[in-house]
Coordinates of C-alpha atoms in Angstrom, one line a residue:
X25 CA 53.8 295.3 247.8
X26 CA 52.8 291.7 249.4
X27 CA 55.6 290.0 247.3
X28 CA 57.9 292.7 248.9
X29 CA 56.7 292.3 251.8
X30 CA 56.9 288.5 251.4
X31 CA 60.9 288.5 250.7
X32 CA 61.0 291.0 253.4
X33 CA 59.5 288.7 256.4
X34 CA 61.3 285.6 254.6
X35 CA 64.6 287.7 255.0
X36 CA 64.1 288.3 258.7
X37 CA 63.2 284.4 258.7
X38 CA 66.3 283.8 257.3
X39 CA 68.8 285.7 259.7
X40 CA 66.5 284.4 262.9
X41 CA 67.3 281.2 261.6
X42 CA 71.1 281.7 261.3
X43 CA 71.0 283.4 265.1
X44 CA 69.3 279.7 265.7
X45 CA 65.7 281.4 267.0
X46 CA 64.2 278.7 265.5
X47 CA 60.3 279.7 266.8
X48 CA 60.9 283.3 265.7
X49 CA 62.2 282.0 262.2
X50 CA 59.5 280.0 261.9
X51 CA 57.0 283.1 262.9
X52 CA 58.8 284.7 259.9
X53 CA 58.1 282.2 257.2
X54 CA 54.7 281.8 258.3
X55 CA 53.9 285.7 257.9
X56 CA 55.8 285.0 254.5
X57 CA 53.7 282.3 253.0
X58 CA 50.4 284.3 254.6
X59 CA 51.0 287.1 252.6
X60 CA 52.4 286.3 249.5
X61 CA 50.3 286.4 246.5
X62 CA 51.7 283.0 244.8
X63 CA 52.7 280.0 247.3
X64 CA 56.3 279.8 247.2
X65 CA 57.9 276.7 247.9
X66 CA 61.3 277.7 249.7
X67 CA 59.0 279.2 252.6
X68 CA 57.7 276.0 253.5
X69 CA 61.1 274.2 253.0
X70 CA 62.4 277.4 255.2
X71 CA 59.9 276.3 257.9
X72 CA 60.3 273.1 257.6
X73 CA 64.0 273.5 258.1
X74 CA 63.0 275.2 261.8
X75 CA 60.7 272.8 262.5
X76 CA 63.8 270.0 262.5
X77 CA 65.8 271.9 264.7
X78 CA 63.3 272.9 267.7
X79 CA 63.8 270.9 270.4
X80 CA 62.3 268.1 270.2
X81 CA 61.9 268.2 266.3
X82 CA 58.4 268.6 265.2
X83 CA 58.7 265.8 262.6
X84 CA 54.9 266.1 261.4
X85 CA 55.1 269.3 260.9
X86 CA 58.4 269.2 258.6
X87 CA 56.7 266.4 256.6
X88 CA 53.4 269.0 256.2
X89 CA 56.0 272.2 255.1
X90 CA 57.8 269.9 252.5
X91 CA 54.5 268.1 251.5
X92 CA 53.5 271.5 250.6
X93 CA 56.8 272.7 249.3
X94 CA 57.1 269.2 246.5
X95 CA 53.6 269.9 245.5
X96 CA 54.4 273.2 243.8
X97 CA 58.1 272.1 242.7
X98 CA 58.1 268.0 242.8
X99 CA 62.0 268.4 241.8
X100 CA 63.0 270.7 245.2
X101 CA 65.7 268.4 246.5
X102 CA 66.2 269.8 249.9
X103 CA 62.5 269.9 250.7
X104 CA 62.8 266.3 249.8
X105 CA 65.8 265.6 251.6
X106 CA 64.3 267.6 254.8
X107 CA 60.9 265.5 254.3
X108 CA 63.4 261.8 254.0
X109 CA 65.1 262.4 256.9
X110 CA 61.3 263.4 258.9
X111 CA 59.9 260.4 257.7
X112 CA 63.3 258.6 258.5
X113 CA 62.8 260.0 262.3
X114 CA 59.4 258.7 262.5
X115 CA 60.5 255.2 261.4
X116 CA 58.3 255.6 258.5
X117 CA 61.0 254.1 256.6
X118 CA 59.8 253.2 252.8
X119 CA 58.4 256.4 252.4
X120 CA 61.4 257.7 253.4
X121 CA 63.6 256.0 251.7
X122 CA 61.5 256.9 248.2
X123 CA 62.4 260.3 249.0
X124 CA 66.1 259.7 249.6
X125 CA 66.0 257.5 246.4
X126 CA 64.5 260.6 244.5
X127 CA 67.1 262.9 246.1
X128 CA 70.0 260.6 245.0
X129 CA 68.9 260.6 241.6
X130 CA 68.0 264.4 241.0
X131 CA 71.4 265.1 242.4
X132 CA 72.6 263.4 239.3
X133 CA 74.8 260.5 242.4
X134 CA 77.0 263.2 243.3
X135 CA 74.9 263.6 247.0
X136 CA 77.2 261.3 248.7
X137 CA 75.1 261.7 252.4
X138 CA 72.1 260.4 250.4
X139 CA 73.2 257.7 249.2
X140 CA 74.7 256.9 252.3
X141 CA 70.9 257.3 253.8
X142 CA 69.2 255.2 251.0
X143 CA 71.8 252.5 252.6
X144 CA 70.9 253.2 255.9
X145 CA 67.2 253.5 255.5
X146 CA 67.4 250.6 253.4
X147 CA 69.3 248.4 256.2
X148 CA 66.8 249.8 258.9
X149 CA 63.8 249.0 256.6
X150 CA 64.9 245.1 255.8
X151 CA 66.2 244.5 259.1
X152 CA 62.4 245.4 260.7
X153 CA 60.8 243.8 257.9
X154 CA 62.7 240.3 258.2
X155 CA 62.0 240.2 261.7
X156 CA 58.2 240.4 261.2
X157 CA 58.0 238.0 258.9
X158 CA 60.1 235.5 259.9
X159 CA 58.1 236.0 263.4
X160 CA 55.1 234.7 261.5
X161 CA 56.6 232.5 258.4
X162 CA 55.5 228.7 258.4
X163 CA 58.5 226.5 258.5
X164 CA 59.2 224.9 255.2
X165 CA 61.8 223.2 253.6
X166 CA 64.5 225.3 251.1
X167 CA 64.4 224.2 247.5
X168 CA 65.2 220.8 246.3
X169 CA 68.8 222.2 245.1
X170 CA 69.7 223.4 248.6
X171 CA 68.3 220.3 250.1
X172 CA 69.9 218.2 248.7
X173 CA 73.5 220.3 248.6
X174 CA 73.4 219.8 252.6
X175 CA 72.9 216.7 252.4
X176 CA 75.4 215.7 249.6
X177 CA 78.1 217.1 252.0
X178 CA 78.0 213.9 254.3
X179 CA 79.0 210.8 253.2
X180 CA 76.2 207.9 253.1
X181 CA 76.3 205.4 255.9
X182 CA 74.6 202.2 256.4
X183 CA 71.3 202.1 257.5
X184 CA 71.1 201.0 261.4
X185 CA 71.2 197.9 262.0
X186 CA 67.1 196.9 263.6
X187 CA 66.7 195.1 267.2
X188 CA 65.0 191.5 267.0
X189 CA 62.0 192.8 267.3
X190 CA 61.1 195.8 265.5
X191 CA 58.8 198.6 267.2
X192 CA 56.2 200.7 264.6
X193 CA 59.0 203.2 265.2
X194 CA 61.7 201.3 264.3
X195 CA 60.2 200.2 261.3
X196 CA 59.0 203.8 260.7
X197 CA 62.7 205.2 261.2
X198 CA 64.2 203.2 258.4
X199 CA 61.6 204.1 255.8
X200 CA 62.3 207.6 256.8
X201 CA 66.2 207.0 256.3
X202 CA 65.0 205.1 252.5
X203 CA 63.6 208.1 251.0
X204 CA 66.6 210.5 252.2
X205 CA 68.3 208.1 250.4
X206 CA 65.9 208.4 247.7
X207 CA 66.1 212.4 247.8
X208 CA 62.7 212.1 248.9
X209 CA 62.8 215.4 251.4
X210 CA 59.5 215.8 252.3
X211 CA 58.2 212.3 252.8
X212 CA 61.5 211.7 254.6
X213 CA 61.1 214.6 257.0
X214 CA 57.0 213.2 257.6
X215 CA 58.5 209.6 258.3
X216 CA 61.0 210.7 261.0
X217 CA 58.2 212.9 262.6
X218 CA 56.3 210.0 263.0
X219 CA 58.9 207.6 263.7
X220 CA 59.8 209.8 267.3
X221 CA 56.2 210.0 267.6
X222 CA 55.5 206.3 268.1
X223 CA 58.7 205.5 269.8
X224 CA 62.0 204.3 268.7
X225 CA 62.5 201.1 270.8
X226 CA 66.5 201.0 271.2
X227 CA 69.3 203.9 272.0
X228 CA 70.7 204.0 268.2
X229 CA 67.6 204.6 266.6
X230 CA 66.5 207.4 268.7
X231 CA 70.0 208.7 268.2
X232 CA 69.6 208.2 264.4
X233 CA 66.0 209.9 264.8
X234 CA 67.0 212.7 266.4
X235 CA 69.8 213.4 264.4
X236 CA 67.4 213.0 261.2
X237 CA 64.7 215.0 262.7
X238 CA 67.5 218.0 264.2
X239 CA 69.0 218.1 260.2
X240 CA 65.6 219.3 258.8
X241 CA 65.3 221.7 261.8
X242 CA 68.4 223.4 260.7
X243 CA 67.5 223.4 256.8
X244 CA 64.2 225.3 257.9
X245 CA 65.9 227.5 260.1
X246 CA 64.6 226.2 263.4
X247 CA 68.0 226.5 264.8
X248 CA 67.1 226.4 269.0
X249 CA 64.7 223.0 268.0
X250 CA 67.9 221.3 265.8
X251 CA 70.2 222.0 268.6
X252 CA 68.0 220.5 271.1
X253 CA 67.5 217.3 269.2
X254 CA 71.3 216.8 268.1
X255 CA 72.3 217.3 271.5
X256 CA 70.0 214.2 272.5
X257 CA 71.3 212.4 269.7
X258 CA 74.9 212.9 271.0
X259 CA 73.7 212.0 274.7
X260 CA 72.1 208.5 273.5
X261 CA 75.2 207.8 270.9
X262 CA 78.3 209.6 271.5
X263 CA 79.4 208.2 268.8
X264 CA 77.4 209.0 266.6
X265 CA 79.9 211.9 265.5
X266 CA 77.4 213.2 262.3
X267 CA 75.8 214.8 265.1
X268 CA 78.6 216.6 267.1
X269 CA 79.6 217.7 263.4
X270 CA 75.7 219.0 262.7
X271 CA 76.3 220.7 266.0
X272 CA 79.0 222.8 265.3
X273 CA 76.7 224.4 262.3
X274 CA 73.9 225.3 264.4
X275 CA 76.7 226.9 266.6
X276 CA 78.2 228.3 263.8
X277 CA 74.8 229.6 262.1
X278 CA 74.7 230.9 265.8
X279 CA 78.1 232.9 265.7
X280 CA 79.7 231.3 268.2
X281 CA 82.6 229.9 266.6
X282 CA 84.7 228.8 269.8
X283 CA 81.4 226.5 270.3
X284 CA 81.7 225.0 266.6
X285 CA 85.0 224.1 266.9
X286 CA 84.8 222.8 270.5
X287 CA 81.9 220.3 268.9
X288 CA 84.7 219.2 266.3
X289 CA 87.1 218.4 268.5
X290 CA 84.7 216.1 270.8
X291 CA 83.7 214.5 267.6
X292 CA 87.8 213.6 267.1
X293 CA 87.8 212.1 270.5
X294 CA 84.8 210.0 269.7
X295 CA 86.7 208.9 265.7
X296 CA 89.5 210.7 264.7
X297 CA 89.0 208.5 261.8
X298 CA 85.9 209.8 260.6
X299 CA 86.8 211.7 257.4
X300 CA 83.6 214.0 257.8
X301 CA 85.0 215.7 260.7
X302 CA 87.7 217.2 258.7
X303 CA 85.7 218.3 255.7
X304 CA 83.1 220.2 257.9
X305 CA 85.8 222.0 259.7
X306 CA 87.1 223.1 256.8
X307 CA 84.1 224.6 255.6
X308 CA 83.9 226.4 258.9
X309 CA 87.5 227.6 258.2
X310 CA 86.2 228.4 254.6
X311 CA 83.7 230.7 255.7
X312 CA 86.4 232.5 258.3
X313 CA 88.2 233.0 255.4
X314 CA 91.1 230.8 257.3
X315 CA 92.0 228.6 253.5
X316 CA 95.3 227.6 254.4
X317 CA 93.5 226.1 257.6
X318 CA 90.6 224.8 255.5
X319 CA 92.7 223.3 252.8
X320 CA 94.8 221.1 255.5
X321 CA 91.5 219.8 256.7
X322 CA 90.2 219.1 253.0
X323 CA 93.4 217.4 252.9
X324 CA 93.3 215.4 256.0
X325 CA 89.5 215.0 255.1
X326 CA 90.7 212.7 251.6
X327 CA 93.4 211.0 252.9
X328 CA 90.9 209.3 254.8
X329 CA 89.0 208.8 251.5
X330 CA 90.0 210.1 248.5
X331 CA 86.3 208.7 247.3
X332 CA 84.4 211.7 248.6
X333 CA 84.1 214.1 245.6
X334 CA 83.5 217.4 247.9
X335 CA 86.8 217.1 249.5
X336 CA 88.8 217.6 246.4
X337 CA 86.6 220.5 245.1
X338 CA 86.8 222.1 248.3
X339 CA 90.6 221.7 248.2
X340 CA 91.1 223.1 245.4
X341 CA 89.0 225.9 245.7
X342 CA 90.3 226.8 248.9
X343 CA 93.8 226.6 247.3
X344 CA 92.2 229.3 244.9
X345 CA 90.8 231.4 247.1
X346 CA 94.8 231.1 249.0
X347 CA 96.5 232.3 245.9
X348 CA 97.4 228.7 244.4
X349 CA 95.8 229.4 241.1
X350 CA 98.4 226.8 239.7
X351 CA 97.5 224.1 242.6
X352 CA 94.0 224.8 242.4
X353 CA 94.0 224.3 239.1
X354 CA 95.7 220.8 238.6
X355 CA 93.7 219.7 241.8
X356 CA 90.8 220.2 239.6
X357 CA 92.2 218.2 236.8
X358 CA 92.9 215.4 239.0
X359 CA 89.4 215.7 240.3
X360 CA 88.0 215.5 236.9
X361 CA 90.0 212.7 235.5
X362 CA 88.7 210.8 239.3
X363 CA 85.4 211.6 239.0
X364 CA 84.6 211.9 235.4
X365 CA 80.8 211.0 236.0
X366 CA 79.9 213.5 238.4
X367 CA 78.7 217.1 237.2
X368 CA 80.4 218.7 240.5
X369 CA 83.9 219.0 239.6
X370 CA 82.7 220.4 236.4
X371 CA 80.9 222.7 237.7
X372 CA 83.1 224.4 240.2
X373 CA 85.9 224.9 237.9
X374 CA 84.1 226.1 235.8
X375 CA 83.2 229.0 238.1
X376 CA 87.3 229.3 238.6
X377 CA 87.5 229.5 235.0
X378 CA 84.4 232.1 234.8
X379 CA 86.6 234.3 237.8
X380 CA 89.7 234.3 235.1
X381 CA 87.6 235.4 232.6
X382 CA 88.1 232.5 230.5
X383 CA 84.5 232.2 229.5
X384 CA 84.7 230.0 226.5
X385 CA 86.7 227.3 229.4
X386 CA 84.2 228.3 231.8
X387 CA 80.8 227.6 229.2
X388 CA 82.7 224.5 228.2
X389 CA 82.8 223.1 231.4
X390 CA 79.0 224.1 232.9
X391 CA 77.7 222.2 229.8
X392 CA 79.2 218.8 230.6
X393 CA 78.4 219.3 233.9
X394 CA 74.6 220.5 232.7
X395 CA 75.3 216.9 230.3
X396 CA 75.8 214.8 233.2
X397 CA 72.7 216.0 235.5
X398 CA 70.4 215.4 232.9
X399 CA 70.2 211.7 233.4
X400 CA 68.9 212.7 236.9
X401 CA 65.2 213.6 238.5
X402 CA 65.5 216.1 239.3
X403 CA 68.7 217.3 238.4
X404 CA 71.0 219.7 240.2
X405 CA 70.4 223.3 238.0
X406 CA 73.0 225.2 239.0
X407 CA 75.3 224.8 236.3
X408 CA 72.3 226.5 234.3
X409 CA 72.5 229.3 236.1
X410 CA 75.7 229.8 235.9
X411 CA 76.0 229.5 232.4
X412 CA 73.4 231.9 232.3
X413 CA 75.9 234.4 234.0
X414 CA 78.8 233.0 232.0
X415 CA 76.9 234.1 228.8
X416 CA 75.9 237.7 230.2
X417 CA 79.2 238.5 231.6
X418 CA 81.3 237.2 227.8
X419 CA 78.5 238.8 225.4
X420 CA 76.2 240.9 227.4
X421 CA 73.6 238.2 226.2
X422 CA 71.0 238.7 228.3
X423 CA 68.4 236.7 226.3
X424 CA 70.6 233.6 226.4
X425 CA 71.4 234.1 230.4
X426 CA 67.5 234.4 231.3
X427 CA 66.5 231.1 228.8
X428 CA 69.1 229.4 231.6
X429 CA 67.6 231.0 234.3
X430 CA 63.9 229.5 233.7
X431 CA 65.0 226.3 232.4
X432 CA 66.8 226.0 235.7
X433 CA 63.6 227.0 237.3
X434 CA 61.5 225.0 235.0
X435 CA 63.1 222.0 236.5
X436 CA 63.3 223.6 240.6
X437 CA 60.7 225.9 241.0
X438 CA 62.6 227.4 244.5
X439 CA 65.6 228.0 243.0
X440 CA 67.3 230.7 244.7
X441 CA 70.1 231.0 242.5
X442 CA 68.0 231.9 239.5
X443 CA 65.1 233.9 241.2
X444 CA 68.2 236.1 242.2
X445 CA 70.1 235.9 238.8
X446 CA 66.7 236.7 237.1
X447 CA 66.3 239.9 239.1
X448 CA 69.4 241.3 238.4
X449 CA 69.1 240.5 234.9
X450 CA 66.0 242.4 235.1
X451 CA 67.9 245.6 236.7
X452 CA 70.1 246.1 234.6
X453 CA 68.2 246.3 231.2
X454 CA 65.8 248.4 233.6
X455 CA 63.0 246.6 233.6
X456 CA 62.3 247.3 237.3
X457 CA 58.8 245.7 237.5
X458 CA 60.2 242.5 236.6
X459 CA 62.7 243.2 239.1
X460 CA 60.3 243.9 241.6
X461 CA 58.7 240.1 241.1
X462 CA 61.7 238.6 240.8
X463 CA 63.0 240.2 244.6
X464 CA 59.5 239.4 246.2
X465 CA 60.0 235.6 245.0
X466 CA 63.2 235.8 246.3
X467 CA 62.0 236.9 249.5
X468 CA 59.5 233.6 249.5
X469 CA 62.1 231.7 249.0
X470 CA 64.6 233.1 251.5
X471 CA 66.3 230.3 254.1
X472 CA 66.7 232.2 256.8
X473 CA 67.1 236.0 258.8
X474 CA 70.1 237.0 257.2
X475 CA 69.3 235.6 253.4
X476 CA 66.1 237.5 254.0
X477 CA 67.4 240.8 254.8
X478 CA 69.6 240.8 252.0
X479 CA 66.5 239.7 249.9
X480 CA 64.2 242.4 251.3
X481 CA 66.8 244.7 250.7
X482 CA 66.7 244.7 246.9
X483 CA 63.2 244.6 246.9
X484 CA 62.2 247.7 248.6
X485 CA 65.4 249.3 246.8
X486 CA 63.4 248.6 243.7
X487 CA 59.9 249.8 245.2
X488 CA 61.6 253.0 246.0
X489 CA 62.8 253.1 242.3
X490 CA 59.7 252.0 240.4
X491 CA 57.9 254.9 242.9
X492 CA 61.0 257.6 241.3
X493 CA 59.8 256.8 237.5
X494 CA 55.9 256.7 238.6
X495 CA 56.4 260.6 239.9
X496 CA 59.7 261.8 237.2
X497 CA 58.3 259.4 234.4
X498 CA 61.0 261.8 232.5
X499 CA 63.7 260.6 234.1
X500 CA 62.8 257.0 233.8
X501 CA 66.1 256.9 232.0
X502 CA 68.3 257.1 234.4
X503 CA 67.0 254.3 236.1
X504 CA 69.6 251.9 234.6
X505 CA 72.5 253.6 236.5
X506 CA 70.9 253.6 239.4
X507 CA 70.3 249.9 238.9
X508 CA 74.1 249.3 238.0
X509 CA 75.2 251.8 241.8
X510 CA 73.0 249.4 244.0

């Protein structure tokens, strides 16, 4: 008689509900679960239903119902979805999206909204989490490899020429500029700290200093402080157009394009000679997508002089990128044949080659390029890595891809590229804990906001997917495909 009387009340719960009388629906279910002889998990879920449509929704209370409701069947979908989108409302986002996660995966991927909401939650979640800790992060340098790309991207001047008499400062200054030229990061980035702090005597050197000092602002994301100090350094030395150029990517990093490319053009006025100019407006251009654009500038950029390695790479990859597989392709032989001691040309065709599919070519080309670093300390590692991908992506070997991925890191700890490769790696053989490690190191290592997100982003993805095997160790299977839809 009570389990009569229990589908009865839920009954009359059920057709308040579909008149919308959400408090007398909810009366209903709660008569329902007081009487029945066995809990039954669609009243809660029933209740918790009304709950989210009273106005306001009672968002506690729905996480209570479905609480209640999972505990007697952990694989009740719409309590879980009901509880998700609760614990969505009440910005308690990782548990919520462990309950989307959970709902996407007993719904076999055919829940389309879900998925949509683990993206969502997910974007809420590592936009929220970013801004914390970038709020409290100590500034540091990126890795070596990073560095020292940035850096490689300017062509090397001639130190500044020192007054008659030399200030501490001055002297300072030019043992800070001697260990950039060493790749000495860090002692460099001390040297110039303490150069502008006991005075640079004459307008060049403070220029020189500033511009220094600005340049490791940028690399560690202290984007308002770089600008500030380039802009100095262009007041005491217009023509110091390095800085107008380093400008326009802290504009740039910034979004404000029209800025960026205003910088460039003051730094034309100042040399229109200067063959850096041209290169670092086409990587602007590069990153707009604008290659046609970019490749004139590359152009422009080594007609100037056709000694600058990163001119003709760039050209050819933006002729790539264009459509100009042909072009691209016998710009890089040209390059190669100029440059046959530098692992950079090697290197970047053979990631053309590895987007053909020509993986033999491509494996062929990252171990010459591998070859040539070796003679350096450190050397650059990303032709490891991406014969590490090379490898997975021709033979699935996954063994042979990870042994480049720690040698790489063997030799730069901070490398992003691997810590990021690794992870994947790590996803899709399923092996989500390592995962998990490899995303938070990621996270350590991220540059800035944006890298961060997107770092933060795969590691609560995982979090919510190491959670989904710790409560349905059963379906700990499936887990891979998940791995291969995110």
């Amino acid at each position: 008689e009570r389990t009569k009387l229990a589908a009865s009340l839920k009954q009359k719960g059920n057709d308040a509900y579909g008149a919308r009388n959400f408090s007398v629906a909810a009366d209903f279910y709660s008569r329902a679960i007081a009487v029945s002889p066995k809990p039954e998990p669609v009243f809660y879920s029933n209740r918790a239903a009304c709950y989210v449509n009273m106005t306001p929704p009672k968002h506690e209370l729905v996480v209570e119902d479905c609480d209640a409701a999972l505990k007697l069947d952990s694989h009740y979908v719409k309590a879980l979805n009901r509880r998700a989108t609760a614990l969505e409302a009440l910005e308690r986002y990782e548990e919520s999206l462990r309950d989307y996660t959970a709902t996407t995966i007993l719904s076999k991927f055919t829940n389309d909204a879900a998925g949509m909401a683990v993206e969502r939650v997910l974007k809420k979640l590592s936009t929220k989490k970013a801004t914390e800790i970038m709020s409290t992060r100590e500034k540091r340098l990126p890795s070596y490899t990073f560095v020292s790309a940035y850096f490689a991207a300017f062509r090397p001047r001639p130190l500044p020429v020192l007054p008659e008499n030399p200030s501490t400062g001055d002297n300072t200054l030019i043992l800070a500029l001697e260990a950039l030229q060493a790749s000495d990061y860090a002692h460099s980035l001390t040297l110039v700290n303490e150069a502008i702090e006991q005075g640079v005597s004459w307008d060049v050197g403070q220029a020189e200093a500033l511009n220094l000092r600005g340049t490791y602002k940028f690399l560690i994301s202290d984007t308002n402080g770089a600008k500030e100090d380039l802009e100095k350094s262009i007041e005491l030395s217009p023509s110091l157009t390095q800085s107008w150029v380093k400008v326009a990517s802290v504009y740039m990093e910034q979004g404000d394009h029209t800025k960026a490319f205003e910088c460039f053009e003051q730094a034309i006025k100042q040399n229109a000679e200067d063959p850096d100019i041209y290169y670092h407006r086409g990587q602007v251009l590069f990153i707009m997508n604008d290659f046609a654009t970019a490749a004139d500038n590359y152009t422009q950029s080594t007609s100037l002089d056709d000694q600058f390695v990163f001119s003709h790479i760039q050209l050819a990859v933006a002729q790539y990128k264009s459509g100009n597989v042909a072009n691209s392709m016998a710009t890089f032989r040209r390059t190669l044949k100029a440059f046959p001691q530098r692992s950079e040309p090697q290197n970047y065709y053979g990631e053309l080659l590895l987007d053909q599919q020509r993986y033999a070519d491509a494996i062929e080309k990252f171990d010459r390029a591998i070859e040539l670093e070796r003679s350096k300390t450190p050397a650059n590692v990303l032709p490891l890595v991406n014969k590490g991908l090379a490898l997975f992506q021709w033979k699935q070997d996954i063994d042979a891809a990870e042994r480049c991925c720690h040698e790489a890191l063997r030799i730069d700890p901070d490398c992003e590229a691997a810590v990021a490769t690794l992870a994947q790696l790590s996803l899709q053989q399923g092996k989500i804990d390592q995962a998990v490690k490899m995303f938070e190191r990621h996270t350590e290592l991220a540059r800035n906001e944006p890298e961060l997100v997107n770092a933060l982003t795969y590691q609560y993805a995982s979090y919510a997917q190491l959670e989904f095997i710790k409560h349905y160790p059963e379906l700990a299977s499936q887990m891979s495909q998940l791995a291969r839809a995110i």
